Coordinates of C-alpha atoms in Angstrom, one line a residue:
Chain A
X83 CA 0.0 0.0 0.0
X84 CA 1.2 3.2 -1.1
X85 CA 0.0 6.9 -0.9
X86 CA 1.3 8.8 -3.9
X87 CA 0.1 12.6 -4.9
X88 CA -0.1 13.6 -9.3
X89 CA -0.8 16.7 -11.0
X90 CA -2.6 16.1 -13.7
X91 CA -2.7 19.3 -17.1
X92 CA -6.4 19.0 -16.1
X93 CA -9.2 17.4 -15.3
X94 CA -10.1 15.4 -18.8
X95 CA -6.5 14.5 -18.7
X96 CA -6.9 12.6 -14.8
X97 CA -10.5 11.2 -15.4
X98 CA -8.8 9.5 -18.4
X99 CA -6.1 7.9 -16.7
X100 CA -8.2 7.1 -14.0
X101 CA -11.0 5.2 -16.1
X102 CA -7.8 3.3 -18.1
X103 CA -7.2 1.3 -14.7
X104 CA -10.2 -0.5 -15.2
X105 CA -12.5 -1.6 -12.5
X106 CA -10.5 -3.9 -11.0
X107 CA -7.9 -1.4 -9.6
X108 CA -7.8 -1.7 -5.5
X109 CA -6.8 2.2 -4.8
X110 CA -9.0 5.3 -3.5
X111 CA -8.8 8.7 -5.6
X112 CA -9.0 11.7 -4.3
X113 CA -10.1 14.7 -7.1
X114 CA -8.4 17.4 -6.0
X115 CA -8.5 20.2 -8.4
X116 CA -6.2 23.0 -8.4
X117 CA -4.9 23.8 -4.7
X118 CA -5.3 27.3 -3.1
X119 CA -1.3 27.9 -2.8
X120 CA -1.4 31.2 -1.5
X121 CA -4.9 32.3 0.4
X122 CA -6.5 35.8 -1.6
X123 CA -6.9 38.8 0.9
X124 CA -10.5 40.4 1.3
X125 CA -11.8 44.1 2.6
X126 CA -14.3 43.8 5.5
X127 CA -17.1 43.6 3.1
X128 CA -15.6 40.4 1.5
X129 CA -14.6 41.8 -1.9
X130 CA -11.3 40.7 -2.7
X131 CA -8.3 42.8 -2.7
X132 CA -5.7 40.3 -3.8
X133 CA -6.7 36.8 -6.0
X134 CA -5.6 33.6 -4.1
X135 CA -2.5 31.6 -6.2
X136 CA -3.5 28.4 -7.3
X137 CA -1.4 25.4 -8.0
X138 CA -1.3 25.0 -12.0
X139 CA -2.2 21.4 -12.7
X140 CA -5.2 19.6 -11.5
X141 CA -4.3 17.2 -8.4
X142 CA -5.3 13.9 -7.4
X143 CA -4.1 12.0 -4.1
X144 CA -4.2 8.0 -4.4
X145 CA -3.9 5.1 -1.9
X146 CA -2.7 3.0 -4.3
X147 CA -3.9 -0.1 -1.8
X148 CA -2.2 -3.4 -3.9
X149 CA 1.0 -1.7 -5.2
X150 CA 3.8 0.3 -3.7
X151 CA 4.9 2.5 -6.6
X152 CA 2.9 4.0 -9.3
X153 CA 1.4 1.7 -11.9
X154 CA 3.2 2.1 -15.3
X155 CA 2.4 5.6 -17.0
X156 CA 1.8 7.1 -13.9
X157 CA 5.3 8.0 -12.7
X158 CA 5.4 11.2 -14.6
X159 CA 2.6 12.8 -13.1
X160 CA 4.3 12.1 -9.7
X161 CA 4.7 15.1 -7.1
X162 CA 6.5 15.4 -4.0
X163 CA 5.7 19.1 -2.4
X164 CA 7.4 19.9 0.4
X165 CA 4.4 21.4 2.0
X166 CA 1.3 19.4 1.4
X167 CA -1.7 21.1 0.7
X168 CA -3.6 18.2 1.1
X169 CA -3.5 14.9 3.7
X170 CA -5.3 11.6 4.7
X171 CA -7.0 11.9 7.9
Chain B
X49 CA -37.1 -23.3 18.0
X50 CA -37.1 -19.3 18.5
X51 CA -35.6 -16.6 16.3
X52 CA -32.4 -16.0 17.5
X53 CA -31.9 -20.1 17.2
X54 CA -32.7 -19.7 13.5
X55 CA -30.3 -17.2 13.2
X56 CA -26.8 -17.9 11.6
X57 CA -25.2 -14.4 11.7
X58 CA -26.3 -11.1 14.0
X59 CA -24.7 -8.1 13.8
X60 CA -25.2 -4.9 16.2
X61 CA -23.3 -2.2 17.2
X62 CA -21.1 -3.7 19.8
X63 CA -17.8 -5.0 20.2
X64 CA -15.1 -4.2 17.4
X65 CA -11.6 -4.0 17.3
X66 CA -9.3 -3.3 14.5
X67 CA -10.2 -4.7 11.3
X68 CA -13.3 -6.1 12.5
X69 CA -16.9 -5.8 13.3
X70 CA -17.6 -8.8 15.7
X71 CA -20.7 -10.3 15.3
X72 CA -22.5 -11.4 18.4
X73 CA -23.8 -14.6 16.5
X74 CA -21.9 -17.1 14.4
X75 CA -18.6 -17.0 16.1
X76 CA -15.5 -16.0 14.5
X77 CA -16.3 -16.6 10.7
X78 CA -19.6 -14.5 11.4
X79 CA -17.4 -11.3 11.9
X80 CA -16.9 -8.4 9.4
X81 CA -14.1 -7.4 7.5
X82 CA -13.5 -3.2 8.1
X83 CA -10.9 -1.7 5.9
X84 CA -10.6 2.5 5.5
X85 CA -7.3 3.6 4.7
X86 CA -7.5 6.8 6.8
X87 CA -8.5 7.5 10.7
X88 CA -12.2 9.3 11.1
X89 CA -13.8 10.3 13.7
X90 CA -17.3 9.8 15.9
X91 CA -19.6 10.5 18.5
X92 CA -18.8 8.8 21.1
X93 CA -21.5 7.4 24.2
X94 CA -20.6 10.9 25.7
X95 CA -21.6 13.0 23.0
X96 CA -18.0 13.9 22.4
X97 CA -16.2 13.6 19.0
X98 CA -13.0 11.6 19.1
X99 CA -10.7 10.1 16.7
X100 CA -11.1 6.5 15.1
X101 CA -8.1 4.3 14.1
X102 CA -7.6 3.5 10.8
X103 CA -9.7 0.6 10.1
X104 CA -11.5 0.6 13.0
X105 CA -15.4 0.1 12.8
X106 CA -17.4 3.2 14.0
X107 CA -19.9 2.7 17.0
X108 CA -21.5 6.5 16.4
X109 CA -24.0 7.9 18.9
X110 CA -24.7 11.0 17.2
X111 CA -28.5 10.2 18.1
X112 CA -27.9 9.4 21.0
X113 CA -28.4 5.5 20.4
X114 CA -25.3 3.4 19.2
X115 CA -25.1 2.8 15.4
X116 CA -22.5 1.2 13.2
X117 CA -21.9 4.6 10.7
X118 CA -20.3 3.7 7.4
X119 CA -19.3 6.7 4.9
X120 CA -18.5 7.6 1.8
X121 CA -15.3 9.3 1.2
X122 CA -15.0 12.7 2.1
X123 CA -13.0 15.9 2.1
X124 CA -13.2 18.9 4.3
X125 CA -12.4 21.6 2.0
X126 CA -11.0 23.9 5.2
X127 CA -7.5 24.3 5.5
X128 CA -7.7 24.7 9.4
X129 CA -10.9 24.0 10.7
X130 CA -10.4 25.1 14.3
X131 CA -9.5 28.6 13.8
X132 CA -11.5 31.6 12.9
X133 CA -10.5 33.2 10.1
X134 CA -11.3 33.8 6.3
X135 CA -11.0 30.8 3.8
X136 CA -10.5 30.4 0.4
X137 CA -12.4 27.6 -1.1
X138 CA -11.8 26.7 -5.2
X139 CA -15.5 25.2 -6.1
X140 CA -17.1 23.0 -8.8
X141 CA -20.7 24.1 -9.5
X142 CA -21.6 21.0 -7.4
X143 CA -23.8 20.8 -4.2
X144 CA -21.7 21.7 -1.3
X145 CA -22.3 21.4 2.7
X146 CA -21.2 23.9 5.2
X147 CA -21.4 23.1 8.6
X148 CA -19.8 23.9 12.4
X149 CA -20.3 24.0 16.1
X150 CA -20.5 27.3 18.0
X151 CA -22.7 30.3 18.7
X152 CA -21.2 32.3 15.5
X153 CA -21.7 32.5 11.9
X154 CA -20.0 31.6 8.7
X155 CA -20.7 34.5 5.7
X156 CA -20.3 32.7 2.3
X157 CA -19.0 35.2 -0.4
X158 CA -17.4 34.5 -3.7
X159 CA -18.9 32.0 -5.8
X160 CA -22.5 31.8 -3.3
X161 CA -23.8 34.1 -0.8
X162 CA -25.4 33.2 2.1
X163 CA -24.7 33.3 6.3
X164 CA -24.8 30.4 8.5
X165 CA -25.8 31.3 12.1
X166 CA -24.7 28.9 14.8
X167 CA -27.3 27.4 17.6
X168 CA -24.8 26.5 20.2
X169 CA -21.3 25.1 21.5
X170 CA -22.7 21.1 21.1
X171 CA -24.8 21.9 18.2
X172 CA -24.1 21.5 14.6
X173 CA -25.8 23.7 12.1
X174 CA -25.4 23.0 8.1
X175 CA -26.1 24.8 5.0
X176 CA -26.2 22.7 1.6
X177 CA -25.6 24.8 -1.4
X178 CA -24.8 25.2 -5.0
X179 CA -22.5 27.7 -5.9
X180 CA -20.8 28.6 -9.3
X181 CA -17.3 27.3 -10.1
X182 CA -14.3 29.8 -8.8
X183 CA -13.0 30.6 -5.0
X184 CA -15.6 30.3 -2.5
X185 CA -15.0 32.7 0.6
X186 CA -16.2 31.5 4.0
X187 CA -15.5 34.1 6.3
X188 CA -16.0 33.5 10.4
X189 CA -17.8 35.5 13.0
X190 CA -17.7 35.3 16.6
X191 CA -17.7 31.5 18.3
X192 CA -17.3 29.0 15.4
X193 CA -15.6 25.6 16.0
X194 CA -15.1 22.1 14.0
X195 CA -15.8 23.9 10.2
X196 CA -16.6 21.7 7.5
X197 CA -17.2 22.3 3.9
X198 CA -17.8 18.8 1.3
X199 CA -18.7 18.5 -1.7
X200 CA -21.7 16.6 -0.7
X201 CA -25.4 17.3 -0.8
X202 CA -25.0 16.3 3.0
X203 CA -22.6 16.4 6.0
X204 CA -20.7 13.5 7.0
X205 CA -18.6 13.1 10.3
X206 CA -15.9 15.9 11.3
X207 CA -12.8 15.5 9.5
X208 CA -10.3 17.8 11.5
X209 CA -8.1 19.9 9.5
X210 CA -4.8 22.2 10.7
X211 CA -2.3 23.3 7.5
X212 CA -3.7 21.3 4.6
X213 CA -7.2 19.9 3.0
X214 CA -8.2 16.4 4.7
X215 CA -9.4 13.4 3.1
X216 CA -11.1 10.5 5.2
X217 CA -11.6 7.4 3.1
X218 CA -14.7 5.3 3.0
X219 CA -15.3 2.2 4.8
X220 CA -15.8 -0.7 3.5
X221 CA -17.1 -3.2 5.2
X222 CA -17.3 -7.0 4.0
X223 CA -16.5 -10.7 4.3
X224 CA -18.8 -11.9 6.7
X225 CA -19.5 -15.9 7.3
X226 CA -18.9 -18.6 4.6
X227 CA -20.4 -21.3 2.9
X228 CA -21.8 -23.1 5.9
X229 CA -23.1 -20.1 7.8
X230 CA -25.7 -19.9 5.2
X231 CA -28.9 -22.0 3.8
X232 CA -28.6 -20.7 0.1
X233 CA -32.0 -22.4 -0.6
X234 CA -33.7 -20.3 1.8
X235 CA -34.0 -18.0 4.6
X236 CA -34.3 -14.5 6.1
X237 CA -32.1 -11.1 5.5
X238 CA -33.4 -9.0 7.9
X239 CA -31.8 -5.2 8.6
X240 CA -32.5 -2.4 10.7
X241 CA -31.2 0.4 8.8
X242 CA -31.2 4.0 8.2
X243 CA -29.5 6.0 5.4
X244 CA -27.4 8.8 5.9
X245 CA -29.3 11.0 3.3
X246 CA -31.9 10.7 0.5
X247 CA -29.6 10.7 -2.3
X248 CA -29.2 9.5 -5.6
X249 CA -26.7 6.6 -5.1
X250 CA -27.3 2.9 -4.6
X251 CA -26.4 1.5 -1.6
X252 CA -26.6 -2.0 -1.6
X253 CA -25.9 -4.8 1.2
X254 CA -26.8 -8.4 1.3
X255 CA -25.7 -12.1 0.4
X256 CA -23.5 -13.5 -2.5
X257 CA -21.1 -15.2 -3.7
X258 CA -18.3 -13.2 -4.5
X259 CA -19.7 -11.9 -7.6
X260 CA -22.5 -9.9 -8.9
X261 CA -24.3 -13.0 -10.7
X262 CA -25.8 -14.3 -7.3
X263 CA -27.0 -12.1 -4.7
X264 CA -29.8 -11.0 -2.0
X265 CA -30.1 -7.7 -1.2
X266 CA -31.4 -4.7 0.4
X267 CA -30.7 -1.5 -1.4
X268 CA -31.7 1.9 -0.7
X269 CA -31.7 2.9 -4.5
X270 CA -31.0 5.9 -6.7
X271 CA -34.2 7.2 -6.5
X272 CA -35.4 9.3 -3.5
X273 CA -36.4 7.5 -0.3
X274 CA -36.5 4.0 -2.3
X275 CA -36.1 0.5 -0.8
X276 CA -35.4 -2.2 -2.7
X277 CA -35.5 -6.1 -2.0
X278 CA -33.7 -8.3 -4.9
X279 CA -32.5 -12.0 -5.5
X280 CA -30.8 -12.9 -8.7
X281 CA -29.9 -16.4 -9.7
X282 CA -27.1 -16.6 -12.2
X283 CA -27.7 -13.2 -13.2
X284 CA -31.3 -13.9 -13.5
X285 CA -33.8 -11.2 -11.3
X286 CA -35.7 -14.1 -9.6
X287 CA -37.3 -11.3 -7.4
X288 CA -37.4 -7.2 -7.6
X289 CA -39.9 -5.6 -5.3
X290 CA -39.4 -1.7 -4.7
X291 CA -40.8 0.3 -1.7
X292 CA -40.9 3.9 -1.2
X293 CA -41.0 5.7 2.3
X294 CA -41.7 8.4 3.7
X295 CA -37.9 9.2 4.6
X296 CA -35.0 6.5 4.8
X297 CA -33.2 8.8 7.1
X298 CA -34.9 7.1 9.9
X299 CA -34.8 4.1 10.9
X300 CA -36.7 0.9 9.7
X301 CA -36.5 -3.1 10.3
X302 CA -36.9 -4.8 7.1
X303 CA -36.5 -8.4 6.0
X304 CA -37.0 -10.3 3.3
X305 CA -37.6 -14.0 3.1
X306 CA -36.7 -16.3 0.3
X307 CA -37.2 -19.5 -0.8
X308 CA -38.3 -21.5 -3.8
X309 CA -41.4 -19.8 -5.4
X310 CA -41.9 -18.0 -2.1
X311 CA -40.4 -14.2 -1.6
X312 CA -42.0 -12.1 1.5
X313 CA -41.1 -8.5 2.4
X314 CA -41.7 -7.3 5.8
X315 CA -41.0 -3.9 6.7
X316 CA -41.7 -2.4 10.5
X317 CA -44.1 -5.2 11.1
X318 CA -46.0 -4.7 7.8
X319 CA -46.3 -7.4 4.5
X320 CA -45.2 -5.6 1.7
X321 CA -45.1 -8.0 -0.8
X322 CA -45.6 -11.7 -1.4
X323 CA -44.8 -13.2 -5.0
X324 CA -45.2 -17.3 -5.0
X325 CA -42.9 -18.2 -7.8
X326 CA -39.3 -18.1 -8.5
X327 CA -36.4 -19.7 -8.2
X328 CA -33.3 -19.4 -5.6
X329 CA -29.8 -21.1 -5.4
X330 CA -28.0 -24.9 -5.2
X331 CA -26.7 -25.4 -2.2
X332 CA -23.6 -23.9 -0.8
X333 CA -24.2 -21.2 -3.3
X334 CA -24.6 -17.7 -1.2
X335 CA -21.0 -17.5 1.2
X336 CA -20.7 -14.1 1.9
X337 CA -22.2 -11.0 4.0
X338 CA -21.4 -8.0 2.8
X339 CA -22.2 -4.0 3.1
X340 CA -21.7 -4.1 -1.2
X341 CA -23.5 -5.5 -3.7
X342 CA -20.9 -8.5 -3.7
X343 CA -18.3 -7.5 -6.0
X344 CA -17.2 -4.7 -4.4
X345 CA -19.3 -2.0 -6.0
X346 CA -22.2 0.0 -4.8
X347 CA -21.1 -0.1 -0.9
X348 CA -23.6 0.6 2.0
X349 CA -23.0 3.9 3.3
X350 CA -25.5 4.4 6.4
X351 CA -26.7 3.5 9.5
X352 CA -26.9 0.1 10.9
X353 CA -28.6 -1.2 14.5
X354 CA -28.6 -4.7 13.6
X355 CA -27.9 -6.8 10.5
X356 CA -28.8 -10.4 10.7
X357 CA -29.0 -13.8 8.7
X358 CA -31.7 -16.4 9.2
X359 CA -31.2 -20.2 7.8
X360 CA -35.3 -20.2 7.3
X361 CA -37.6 -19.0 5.7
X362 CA -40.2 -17.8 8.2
X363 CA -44.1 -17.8 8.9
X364 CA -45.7 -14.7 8.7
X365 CA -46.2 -14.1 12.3
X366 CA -42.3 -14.7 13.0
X367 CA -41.7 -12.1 10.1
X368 CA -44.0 -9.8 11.7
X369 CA -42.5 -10.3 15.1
X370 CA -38.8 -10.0 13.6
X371 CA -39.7 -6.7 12.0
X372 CA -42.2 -4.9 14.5
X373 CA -40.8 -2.1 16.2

């Protein structure tokens, strides 16, 4: 069992890797999106001053739960951030 | 011989340890499988929320009566959900849920506009919404405490947060019994189940064999507030019979009895539906109890008081006592 984080160019580009596993792939996916990197700032009235950074690619976090490395084709979408912006409970 | 003789498995929401559900029937083959790859949390008999191993079975007493809670998968969108500040939320133009504890209120801004106001320090409050894709702002006032945001039509359990997005994974609950804990040419599945919303997901537990061509089920189906009773041999629908309630949310004690040409569902003490024909399974067909529809898909995500197997089909008065509230 292995947890391993991806960022995918977008979302068509994860759903398709995801759906070429097949069914029979043992692993939970978490759809992440793009990540809020850096929170926006807001006036007291909630209109924004500054625009909140987002990560550029569109993540996904898997427990990959028969394996422990990425299947094949999956490697290169591999991420490592030093400060994760998103965890298993 | 009485019902609890006839029984091969029961299940309630009692003793558990890691891994497994214990059954208080049917000895060690009778007990559940329990595999979620994160920790989660629950209500515990004290009405406090506290953490749950991974793998653990949850015994939740949110209402105040013990219940064995199984969920889907769930995010809490909330970087740090136990401080008050302003959040940054990126959205799909999904349904969301908001919800916390405290006397304050939440003021949604961005992609939806609306203000949650709190009830109170032990009370949870929730707001389901659909906003417009971009940054939701949530933005705290006064006493807020345990914030949550999902993209769910509902709230599920609180999945603390401090630094990063959390993920708690589903449970999935399975395995229960084998070949000889069960008649497969007839008996009783009987359930006293609730659902944890009226959505539009199936939700499927019962008997099989390991696959999908023979099962027994009880399914809360895709359809608001739908029940539905099913047996298929070799991928054949020997029996279908749908109910609709007044709310699944709550609780209700349902079984249905199968043998050859004879099919009975009894719900809180009521016949539903008789149907004198149709064929069930060779013996040592059905070996496995699970909270899926046998193959893994479709997995019961609810509330369970009790979750039993009988090795007989039953009279109409035993159904009727079985299911009566």
């Amino acid at each position: 069992m292995i947890y391993l984080r991806y960022e995918f160019n977008d979302k068509e580009q994860a759903d398709t890797k995801i759906e070429a596993l097949g069914e029979d792939v043992n692993a939970a996916f978490i759809r992440l999106n793009k990540l809020v990197m850096t929170e926006g700032a807001y006036d007291s009235e909630g209109v924004e001053i500054t625009a909140p950074i987002l990560s550029l690619g569109y993540a996904v976090d898997v427990l990959w739960r028969d394996l422990d490395a990425s299947p094949y084709g999956w490697k290169t979408y591999e991420v490592t951030p030093t400060i994760p912006k998103h965890k298993l409970l | 011989m009485s019902l609890l003789d006839k029984a091969t498995i029961i299940t309630t929401p009692t003793a558990h340890s890691n891994g497994k559900l214990h059954s208080i029937k049917g000895g060690a083959v009778a007990d559940f499988d329990v595999v979620r790859g994160s920790a989660a949390t629950r209500v515990n008999a004290e009405g406090l929320i506290e953490s749950v191993a991974i793998n653990t079975p949850r015994i939740d007493y949110t209402t105040g009566e013990g219940v064995i809670l199984t969920e889907p998968q769930s995010t809490n969108l909330i970087v740090n959900s136990e401080l008050n500040n302003v959040e940054n939320i990126l959205v799909s133009a999904v349904s969301h849920t908001i919800s916390f504890y405290g006397t304050g209120s939440i003021t949604l801004s961005g992609t939806h506009s609306a203000t949650l106001v709190g009830t109170g320090a032990s009370d949870r409050v929730s707001l389901t919404f659909t906003p417009t894709a971009g940054t939701l702002i949530c933005t705290d006032s006064g006493s807020v405490d345990k914030k949550q945001v999902e993209e769910l039509s509902y709230s599920t359990s609180y999945i603390p947060t401090s630094g990063a997005i959390t993920t708690r994974l589903g449970d999935v609950v399975t395995g229960a019994g084998d070949v000889n804990t069960f008649n497969s040419t007839e008996g009783v599945l009987y359930a006293e189940i609730a659902s944890l919303t009226q959505d539009d997901t199936y939700r499927l537990m019962g008997l099989n064999d390991g696959s999908a061509q023979n099962r027994i089920n009880i399914t809360y189906n895709n359809e608001t507030n739908e029940l539905v009773f099913y047996c298929s041999v070799n991928n054949l629908s020997e029996f279908l019979f749908t109910k609709t309630l007044a709310d699944t949310t709550t609780f209700h004690k349902c079984a249905l009895s199968y043998k050859s040409n004879e099919f009975k569902v009894y719900i809180d003490g009521v016949q539903e539906n008789v149907q004198l024909s149709g064929s069930v399974y060779p013996a040592n067909t059905l070996d496995t109890l699970d909270f899926n529809l046998g193959n893994g898909a479709f997995p019961f995500y609810g509330k369970t008081k009790c979750i039993a197997v009988l090795k007989e089909a039953l009279s109409d008065e035993e159904l009727t006592c079985l299911t009566t509230i």
